[in-house]
PDB file of C-alpha atoms in Angstrom:
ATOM      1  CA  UNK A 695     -27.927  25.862  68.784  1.00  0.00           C
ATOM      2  CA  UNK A 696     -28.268  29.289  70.564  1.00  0.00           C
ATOM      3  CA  UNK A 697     -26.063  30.031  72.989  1.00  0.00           C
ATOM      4  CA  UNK A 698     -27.132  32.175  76.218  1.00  0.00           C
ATOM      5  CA  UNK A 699     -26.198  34.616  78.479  1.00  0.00           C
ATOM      6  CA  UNK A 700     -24.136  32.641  80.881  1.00  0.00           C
ATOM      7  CA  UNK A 701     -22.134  31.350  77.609  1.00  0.00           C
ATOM      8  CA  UNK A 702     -20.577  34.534  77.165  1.00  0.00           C
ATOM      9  CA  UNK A 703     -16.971  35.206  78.258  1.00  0.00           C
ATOM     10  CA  UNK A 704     -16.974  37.333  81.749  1.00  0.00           C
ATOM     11  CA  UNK A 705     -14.879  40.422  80.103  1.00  0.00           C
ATOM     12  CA  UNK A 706     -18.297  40.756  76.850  1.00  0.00           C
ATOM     13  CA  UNK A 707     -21.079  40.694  80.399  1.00  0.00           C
ATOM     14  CA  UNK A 708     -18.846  43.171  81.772  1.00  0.00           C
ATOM     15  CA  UNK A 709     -18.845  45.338  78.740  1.00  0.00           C
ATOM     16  CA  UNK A 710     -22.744  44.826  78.703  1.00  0.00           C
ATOM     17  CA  UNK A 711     -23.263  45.684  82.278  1.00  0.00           C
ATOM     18  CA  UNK A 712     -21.382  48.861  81.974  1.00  0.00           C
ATOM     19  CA  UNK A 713     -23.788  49.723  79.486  1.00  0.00           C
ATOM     20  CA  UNK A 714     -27.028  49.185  81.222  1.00  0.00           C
ATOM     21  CA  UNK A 715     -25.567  50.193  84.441  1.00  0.00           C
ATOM     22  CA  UNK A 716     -25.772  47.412  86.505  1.00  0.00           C
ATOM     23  CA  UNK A 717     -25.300  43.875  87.246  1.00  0.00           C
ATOM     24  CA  UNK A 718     -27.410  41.003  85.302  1.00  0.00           C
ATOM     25  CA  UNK A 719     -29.232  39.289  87.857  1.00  0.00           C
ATOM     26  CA  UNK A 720     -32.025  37.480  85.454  1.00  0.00           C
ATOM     27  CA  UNK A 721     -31.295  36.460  81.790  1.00  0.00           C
ATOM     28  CA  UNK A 722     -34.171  34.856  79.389  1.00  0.00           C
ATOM     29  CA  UNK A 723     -33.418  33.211  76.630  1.00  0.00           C
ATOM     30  CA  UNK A 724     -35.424  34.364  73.154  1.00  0.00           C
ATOM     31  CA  UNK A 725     -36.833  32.022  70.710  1.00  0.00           C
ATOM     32  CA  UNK A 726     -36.652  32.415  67.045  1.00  0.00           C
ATOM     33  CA  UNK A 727     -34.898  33.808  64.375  1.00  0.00           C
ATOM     34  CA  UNK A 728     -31.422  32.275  62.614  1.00  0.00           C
ATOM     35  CA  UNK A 729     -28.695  33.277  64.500  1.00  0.00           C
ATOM     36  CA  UNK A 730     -26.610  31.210  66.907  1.00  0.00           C
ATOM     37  CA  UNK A 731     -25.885  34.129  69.071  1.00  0.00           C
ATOM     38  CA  UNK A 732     -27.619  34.934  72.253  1.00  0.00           C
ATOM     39  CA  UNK A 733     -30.999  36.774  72.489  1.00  0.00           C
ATOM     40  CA  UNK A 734     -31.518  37.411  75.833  1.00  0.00           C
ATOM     41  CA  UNK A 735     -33.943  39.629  77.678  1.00  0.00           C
ATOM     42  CA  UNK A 736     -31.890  40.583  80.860  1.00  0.00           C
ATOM     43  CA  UNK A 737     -32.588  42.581  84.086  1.00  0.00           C
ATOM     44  CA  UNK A 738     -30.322  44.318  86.530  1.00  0.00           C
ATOM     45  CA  UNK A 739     -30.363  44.193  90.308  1.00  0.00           C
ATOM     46  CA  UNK A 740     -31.382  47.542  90.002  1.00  0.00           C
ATOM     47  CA  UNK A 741     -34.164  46.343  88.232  1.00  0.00           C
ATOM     48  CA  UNK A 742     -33.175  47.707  84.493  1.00  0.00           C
ATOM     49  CA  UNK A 743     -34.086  46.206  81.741  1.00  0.00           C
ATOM     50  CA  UNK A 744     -32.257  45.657  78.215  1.00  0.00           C
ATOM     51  CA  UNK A 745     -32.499  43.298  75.265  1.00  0.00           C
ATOM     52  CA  UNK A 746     -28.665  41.401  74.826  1.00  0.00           C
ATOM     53  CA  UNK A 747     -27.826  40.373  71.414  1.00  0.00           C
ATOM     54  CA  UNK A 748     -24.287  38.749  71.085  1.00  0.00           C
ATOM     55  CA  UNK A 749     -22.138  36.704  68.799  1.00  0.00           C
ATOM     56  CA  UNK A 750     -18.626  35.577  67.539  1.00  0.00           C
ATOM     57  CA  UNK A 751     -16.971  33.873  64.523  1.00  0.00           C
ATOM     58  CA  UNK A 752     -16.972  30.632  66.991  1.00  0.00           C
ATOM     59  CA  UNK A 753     -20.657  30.406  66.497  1.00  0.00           C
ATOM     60  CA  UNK A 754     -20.845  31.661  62.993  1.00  0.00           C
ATOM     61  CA  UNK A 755     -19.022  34.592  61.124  1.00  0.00           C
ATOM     62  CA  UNK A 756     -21.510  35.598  59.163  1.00  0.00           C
ATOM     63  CA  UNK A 757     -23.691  36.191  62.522  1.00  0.00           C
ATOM     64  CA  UNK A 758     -20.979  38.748  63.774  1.00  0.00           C
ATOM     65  CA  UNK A 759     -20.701  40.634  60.165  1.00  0.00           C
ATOM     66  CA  UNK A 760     -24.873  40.954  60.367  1.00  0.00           C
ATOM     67  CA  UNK A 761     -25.005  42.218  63.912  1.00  0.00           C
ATOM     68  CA  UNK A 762     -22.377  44.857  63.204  1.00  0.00           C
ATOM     69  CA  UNK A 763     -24.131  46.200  60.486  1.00  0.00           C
ATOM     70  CA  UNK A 764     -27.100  45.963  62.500  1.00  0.00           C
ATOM     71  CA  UNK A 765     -25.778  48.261  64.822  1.00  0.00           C
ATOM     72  CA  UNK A 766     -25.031  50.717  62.224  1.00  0.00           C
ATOM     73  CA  UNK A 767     -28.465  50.570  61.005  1.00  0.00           C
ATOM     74  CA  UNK A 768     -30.286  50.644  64.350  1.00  0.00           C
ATOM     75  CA  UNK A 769     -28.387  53.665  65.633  1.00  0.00           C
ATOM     76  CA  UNK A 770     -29.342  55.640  62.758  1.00  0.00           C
ATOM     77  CA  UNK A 771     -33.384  54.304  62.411  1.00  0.00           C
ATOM     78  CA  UNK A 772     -35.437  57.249  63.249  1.00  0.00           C
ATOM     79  CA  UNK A 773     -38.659  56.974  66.028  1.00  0.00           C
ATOM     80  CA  UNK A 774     -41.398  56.290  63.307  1.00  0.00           C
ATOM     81  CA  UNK A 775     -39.624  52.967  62.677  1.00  0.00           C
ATOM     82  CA  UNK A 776     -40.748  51.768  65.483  1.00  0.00           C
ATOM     83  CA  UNK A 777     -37.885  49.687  66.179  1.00  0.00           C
ATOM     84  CA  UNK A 778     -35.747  48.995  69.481  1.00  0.00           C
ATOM     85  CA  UNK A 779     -33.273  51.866  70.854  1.00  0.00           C
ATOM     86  CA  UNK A 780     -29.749  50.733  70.470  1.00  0.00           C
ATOM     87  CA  UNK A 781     -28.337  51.566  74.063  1.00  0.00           C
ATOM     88  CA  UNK A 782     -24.590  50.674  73.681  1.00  0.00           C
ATOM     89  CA  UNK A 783     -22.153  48.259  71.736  1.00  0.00           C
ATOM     90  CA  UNK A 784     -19.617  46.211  72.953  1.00  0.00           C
ATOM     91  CA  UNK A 785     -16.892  44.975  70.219  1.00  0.00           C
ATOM     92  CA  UNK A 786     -13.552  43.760  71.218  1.00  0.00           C
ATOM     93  CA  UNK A 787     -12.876  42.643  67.436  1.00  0.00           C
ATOM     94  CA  UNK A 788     -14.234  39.056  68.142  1.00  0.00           C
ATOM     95  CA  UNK A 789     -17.061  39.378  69.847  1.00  0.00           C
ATOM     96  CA  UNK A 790     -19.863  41.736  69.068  1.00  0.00           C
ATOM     97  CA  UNK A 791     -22.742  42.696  71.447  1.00  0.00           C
ATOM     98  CA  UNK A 792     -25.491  45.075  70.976  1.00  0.00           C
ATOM     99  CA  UNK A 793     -27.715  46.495  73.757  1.00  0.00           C
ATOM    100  CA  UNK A 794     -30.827  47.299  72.657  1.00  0.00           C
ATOM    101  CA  UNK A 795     -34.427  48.878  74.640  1.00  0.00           C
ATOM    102  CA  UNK A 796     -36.504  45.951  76.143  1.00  0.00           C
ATOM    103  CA  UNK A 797     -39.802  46.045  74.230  1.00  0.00           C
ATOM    104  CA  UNK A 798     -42.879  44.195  75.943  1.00  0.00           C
ATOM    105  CA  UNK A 799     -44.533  41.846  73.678  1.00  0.00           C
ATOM    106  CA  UNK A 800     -44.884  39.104  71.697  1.00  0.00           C
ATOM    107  CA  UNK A 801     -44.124  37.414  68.324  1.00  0.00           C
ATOM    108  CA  UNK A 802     -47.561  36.907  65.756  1.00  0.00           C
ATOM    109  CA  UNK A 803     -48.891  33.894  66.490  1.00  0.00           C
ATOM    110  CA  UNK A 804     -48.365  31.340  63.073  1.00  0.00           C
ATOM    111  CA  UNK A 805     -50.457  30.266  61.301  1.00  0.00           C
ATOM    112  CA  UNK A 806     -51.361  34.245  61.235  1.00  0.00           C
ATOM    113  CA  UNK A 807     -54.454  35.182  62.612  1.00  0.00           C
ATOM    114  CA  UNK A 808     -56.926  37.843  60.395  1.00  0.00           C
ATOM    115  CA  UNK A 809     -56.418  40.827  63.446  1.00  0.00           C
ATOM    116  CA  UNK A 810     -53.010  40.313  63.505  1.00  0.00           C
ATOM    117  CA  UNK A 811     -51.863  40.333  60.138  1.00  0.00           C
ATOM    118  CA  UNK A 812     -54.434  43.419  59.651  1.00  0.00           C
ATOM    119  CA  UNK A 813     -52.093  45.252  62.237  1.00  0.00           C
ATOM    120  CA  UNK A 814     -48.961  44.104  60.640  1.00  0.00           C
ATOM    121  CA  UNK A 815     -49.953  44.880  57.472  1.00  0.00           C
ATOM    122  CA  UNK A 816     -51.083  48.596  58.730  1.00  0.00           C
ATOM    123  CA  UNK A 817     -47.912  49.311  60.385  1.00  0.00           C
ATOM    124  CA  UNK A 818     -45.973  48.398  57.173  1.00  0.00           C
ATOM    125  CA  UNK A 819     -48.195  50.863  55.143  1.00  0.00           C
ATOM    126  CA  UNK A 820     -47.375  53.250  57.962  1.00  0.00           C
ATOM    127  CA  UNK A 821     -44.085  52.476  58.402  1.00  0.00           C
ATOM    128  CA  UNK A 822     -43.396  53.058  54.670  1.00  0.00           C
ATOM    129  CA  UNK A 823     -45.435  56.049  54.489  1.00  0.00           C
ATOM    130  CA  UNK A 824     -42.989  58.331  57.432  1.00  0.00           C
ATOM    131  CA  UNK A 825     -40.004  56.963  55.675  1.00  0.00           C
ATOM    132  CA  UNK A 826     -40.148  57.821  52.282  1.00  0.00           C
ATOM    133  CA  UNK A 827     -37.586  59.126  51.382  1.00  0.00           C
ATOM    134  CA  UNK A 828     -35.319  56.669  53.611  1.00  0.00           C
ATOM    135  CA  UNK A 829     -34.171  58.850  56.689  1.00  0.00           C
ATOM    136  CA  UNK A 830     -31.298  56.683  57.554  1.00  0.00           C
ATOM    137  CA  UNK A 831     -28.099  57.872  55.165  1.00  0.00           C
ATOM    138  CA  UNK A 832     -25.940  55.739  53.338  1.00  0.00           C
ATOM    139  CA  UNK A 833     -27.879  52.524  52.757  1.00  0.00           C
ATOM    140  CA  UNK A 834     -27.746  50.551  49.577  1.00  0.00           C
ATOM    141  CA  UNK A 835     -30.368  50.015  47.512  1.00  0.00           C
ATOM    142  CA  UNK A 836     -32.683  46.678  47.430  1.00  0.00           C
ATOM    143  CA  UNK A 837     -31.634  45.844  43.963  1.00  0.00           C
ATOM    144  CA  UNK A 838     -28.180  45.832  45.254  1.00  0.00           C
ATOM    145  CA  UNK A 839     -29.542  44.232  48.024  1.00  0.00           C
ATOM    146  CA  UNK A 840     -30.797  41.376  46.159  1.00  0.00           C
ATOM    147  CA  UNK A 841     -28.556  40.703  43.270  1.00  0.00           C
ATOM    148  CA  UNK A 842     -27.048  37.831  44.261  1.00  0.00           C
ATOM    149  CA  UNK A 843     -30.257  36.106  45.911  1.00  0.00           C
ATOM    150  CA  UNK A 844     -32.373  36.929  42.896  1.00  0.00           C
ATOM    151  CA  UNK A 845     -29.275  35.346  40.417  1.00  0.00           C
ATOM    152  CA  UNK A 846     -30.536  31.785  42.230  1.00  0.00           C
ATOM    153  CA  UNK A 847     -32.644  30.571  39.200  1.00  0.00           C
ATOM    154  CA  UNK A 848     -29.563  31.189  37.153  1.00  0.00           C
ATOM    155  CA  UNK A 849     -27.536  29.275  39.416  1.00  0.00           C
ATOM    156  CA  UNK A 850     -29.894  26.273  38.937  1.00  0.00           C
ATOM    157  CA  UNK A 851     -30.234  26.724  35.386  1.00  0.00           C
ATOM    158  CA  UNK A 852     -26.295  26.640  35.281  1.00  0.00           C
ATOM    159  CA  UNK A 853     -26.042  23.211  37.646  1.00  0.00           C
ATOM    160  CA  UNK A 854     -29.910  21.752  38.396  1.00  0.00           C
ATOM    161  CA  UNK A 855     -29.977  19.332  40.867  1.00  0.00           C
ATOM    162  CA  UNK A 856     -31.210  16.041  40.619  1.00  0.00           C
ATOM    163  CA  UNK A 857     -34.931  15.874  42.337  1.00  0.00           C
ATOM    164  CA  UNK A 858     -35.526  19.417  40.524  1.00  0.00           C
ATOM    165  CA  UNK A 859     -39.130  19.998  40.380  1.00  0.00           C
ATOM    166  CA  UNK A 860     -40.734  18.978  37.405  1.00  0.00           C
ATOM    167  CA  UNK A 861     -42.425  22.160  36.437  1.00  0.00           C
ATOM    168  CA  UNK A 862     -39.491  24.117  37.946  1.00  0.00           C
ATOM    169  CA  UNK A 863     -37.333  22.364  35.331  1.00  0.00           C
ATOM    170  CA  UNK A 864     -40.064  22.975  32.713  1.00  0.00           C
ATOM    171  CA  UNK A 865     -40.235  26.592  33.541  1.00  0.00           C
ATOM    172  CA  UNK A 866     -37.013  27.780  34.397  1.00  0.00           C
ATOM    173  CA  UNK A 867     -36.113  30.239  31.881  1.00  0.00           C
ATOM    174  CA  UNK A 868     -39.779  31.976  32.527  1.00  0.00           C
ATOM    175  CA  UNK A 869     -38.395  32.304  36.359  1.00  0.00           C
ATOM    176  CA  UNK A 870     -35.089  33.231  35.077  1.00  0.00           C
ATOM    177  CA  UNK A 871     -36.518  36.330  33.309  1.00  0.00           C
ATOM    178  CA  UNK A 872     -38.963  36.863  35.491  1.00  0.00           C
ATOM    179  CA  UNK A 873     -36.530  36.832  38.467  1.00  0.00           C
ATOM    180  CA  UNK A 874     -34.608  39.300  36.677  1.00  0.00           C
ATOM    181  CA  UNK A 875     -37.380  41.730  36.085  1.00  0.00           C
ATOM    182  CA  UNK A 876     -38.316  41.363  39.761  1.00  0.00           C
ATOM    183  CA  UNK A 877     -34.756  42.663  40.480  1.00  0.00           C
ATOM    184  CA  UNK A 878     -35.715  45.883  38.198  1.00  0.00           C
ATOM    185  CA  UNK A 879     -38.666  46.318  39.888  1.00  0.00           C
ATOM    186  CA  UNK A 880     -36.911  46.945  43.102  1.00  0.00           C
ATOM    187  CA  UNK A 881     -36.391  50.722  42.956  1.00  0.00           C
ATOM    188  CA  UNK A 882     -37.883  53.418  45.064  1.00  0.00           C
ATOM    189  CA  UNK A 883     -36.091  55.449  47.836  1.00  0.00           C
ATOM    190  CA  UNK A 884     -38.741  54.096  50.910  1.00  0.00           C
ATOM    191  CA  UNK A 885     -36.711  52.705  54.368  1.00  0.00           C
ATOM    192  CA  UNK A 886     -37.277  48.614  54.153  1.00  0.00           C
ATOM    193  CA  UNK A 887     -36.382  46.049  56.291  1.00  0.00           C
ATOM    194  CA  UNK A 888     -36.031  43.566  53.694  1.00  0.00           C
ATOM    195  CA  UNK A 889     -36.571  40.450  56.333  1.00  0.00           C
ATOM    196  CA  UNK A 890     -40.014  40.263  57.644  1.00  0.00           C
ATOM    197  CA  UNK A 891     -40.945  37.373  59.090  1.00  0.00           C
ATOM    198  CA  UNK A 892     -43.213  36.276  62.576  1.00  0.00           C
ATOM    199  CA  UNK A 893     -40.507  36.534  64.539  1.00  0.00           C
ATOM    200  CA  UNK A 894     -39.045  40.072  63.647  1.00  0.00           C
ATOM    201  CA  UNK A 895     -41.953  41.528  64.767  1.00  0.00           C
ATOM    202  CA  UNK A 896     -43.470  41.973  68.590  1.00  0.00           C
ATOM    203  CA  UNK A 897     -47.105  42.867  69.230  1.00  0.00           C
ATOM    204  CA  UNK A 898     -47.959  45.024  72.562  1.00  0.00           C
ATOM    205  CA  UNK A 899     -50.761  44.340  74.132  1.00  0.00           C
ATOM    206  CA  UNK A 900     -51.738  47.715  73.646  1.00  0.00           C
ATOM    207  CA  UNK A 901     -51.514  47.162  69.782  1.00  0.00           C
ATOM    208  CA  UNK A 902     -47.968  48.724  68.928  1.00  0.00           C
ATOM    209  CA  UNK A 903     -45.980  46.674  66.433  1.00  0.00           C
ATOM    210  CA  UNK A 904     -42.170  47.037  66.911  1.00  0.00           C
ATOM    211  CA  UNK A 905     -39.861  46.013  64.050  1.00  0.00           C
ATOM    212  CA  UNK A 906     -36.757  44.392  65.388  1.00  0.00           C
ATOM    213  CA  UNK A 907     -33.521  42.787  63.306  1.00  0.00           C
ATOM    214  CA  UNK A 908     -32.697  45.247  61.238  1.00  0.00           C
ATOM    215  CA  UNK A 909     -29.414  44.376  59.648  1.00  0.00           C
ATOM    216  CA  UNK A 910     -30.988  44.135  55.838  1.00  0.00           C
ATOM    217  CA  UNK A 911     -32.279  47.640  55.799  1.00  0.00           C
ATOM    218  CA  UNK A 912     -32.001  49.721  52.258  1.00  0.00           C
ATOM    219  CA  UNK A 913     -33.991  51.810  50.380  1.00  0.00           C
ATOM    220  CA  UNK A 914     -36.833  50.351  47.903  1.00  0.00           C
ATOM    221  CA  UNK A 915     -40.398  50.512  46.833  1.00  0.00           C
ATOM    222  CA  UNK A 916     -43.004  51.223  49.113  1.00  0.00           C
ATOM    223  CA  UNK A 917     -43.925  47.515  48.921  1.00  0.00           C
ATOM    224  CA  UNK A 918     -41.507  45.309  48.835  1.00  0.00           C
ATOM    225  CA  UNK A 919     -41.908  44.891  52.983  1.00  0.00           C
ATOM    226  CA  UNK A 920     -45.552  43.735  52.168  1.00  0.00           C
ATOM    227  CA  UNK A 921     -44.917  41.519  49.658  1.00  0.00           C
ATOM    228  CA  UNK A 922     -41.819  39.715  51.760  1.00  0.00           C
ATOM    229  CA  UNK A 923     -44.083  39.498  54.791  1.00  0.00           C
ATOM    230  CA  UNK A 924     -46.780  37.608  52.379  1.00  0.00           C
ATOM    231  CA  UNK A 925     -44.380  35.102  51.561  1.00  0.00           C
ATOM    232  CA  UNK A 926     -44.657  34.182  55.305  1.00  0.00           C
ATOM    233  CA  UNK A 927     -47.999  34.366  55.320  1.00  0.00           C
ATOM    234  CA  UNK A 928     -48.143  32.214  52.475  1.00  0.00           C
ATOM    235  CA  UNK A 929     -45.546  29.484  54.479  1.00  0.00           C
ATOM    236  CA  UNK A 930     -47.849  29.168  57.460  1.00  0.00           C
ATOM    237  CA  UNK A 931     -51.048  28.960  55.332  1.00  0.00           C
ATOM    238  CA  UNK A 932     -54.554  29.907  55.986  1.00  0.00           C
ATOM    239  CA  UNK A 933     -54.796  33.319  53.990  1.00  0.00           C
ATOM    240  CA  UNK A 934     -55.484  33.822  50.546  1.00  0.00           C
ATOM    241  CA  UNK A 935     -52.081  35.691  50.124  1.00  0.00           C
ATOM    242  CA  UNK A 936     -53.359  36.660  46.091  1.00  0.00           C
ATOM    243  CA  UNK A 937     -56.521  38.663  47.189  1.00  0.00           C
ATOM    244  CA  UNK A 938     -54.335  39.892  50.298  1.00  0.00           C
ATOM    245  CA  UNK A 939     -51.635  41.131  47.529  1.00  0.00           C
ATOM    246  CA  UNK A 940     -54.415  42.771  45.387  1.00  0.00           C
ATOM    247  CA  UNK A 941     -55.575  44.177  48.398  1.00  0.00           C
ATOM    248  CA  UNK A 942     -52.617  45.969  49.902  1.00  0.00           C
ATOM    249  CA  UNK A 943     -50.051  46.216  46.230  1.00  0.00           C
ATOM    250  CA  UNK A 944     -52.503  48.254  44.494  1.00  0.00           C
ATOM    251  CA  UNK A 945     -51.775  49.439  41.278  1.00  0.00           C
ATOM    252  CA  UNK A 946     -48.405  47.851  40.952  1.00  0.00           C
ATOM    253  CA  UNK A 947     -47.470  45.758  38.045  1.00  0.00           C
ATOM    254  CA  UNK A 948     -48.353  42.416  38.584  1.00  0.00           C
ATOM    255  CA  UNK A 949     -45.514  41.227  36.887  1.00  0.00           C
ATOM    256  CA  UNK A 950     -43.374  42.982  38.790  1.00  0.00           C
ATOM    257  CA  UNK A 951     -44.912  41.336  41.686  1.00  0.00           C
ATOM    258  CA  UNK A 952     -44.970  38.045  40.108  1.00  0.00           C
ATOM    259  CA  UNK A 953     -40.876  38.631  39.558  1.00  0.00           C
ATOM    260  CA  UNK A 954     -40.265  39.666  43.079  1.00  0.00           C
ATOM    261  CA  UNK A 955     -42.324  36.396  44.188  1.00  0.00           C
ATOM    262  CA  UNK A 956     -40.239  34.458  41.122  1.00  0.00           C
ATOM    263  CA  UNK A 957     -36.619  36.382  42.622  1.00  0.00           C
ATOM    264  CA  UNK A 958     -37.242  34.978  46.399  1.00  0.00           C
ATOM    265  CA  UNK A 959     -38.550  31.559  45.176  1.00  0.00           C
ATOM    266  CA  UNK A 960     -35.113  30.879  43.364  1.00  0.00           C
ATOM    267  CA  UNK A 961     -33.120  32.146  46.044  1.00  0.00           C
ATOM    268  CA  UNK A 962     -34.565  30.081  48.808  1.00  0.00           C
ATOM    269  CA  UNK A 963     -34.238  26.941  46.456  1.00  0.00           C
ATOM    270  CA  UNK A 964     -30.720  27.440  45.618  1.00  0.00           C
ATOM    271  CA  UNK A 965     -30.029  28.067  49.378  1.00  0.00           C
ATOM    272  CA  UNK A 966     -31.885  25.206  50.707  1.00  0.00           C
ATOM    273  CA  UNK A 967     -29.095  22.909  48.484  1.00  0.00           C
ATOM    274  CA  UNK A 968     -26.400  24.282  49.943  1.00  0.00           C
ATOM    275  CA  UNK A 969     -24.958  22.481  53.015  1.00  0.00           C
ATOM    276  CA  UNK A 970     -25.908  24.134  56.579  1.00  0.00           C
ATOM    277  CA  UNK A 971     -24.082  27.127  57.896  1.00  0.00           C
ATOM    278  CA  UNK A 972     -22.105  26.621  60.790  1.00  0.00           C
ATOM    279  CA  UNK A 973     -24.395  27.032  63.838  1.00  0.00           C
ATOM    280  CA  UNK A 974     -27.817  27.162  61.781  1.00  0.00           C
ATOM    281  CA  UNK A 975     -29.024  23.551  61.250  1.00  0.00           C
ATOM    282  CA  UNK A 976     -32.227  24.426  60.802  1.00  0.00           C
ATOM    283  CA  UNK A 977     -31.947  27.115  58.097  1.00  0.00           C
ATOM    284  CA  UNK A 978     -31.827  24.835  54.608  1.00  0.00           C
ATOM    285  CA  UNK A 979     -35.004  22.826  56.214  1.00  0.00           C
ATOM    286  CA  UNK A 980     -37.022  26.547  56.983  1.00  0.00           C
ATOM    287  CA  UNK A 981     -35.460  27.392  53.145  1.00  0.00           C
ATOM    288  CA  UNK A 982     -36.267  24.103  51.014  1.00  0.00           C
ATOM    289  CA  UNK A 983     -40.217  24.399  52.670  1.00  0.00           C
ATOM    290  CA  UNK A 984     -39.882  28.515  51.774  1.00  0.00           C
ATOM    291  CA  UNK A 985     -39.059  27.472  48.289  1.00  0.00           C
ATOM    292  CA  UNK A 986     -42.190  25.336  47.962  1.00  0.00           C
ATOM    293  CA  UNK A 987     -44.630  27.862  49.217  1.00  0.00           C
ATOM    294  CA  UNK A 988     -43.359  30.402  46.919  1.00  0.00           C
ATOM    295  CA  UNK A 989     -42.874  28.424  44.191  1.00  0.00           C
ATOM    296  CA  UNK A 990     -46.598  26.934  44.242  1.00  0.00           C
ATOM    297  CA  UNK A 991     -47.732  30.766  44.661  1.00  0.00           C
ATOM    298  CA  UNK A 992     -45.808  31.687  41.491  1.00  0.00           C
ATOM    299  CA  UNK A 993     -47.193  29.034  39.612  1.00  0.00           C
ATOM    300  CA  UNK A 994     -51.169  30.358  40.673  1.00  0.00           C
ATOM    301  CA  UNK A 995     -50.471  33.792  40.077  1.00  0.00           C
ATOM    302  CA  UNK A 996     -48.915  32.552  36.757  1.00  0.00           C
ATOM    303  CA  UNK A 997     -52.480  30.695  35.899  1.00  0.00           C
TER     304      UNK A 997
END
């Protein structure tokens, strides 16, 4: 359902050419990743490069909220978090565009492979080690990040669908409370992405990890970016995600963990009910098979 560069209304390329300096001569469109918008790597006839992000409420509302916080966010993000340089904006109150550095390089392939989850997984640790305490001012914490999302359990508890899973239903206050002391786990005063997934990261072939899509940033544990980027792990299989966790949460509560794990799980269930955002067809599908992973990695780490 994305739409491209060549979808966008002349005056919004204007606005993005005068901030690369040039006119687009090539635009590629980007896979992944849930927004509607266009992702396109462009060049100029100069031969500039820039990566085009753009969006309005006719694709999906929500999209154009995200990228302007985005912006905020990525203007503010400091070198060592190795994310894309925002170049320029361009927001005429309906559409939003953000012009961000070109970065060479490619998303993890899925299921992960062992080197390059190893570099992932190092570039977290590193990431989270230069940005403690959170450089950026002004974000909001993860806990108030996560609230609502972490309230899903609660949600089902309060109107449980029909096909509920069996031990789900058997279980649910456990997840419930455990949910809820996931959510108190959440605070620390470290610079998180809070989405971490294949596709928000790009691999040089020189080994540098870049970080893109940061519109969820806030401050929280040292962890919590590991742990989310496990839960993908965990949804493309082939790891064992519990020695992985052991391996790289040392020394944090395992109920805590468990929580966090329990806090996501009822989230992406409750969201995978819901009916499909405007533009994103495929989200509820990615969020129903989310729930299942999680949910089944609850339930080992539970025993």
């Amino acid at each position: 359902m994305r739409i491209t560069w060549d979808d966008l209304p002349a005056p919004v390329r204007r606005g993005v050419e005068e901030i690369i300096g040039g006119t687009v001569v090539e635009a590629v469109s980007q896979p992944g990743g849930f927004s509607p918008g266009t992702a396109d790597r462009v060049v100029t006839a100069s031969g500039s490069r820039a990566f085009v992000k753009a969006v309005s409420p006719a694709q999906n509302e929500r999209s154009c909220e995200l990228h302007r916080r985005e912006a905020v966010v990525t203007a503010a993000l400091p070198p060592q978090a190795h994310a894309p340089k925002l170049l320029g904006t361009f927001d005429d109150g309906e559409w939003i565009a953000l012009v961000l550095s070109d970065v060479e390089g490619r998303h993890p392939v899925t299921p992960w492979t062992g080197p390059e989850l190893d570099l992932v997984l190092r570039a977290l640790a590193d990431l989270a080690e230069s940005t403690t305490p959170s450089p950026v001012a002004g974000l909001r914490t993860a806990a108030e990040g996560l609230a609502h999302d972490f309230a899903g359990w609660h949600r089902i508890a309060a109107d449980p669908p029909p096909d509920l899973d069996p031990w789900v239903a058997e279980h649910l206050d456990a997840l419930r409370a455990s949910a809820d002391r996931g959510l108190a786990a959440l605070a620390g005063e470290t610079l998180a992405h809070l989405d971490v997934r294949a596709d928000n990261f790009l691999l040089g072939a020189d080994g540098a990890v870049t970080v893109v899509d940061w519109p969820w940033a806030c401050r929280g544990p040292w962890w919590v970016d590991t742990v989310l980027l496990l839960l993908n792990v965990r949804l493309h299989g082939g790891h064992d995600t519990s020695a992985l966790l052991a391996r790289h949460v040392p020394d944090v509560d395992l109920g805590d963990l468990v929580g966090v794990l329990a806090g996501m799980a009822g989230f992406f269930a409750d969201g995978a009910r819901l009916p499909a955002p405007e533009g994103l067809p495929t989200l509820r599908a990615f969020q129903r098979e989310q729930a299942e992973s999680t949910v089944a990695w609850v339930r080992e780490l539970l025993g």
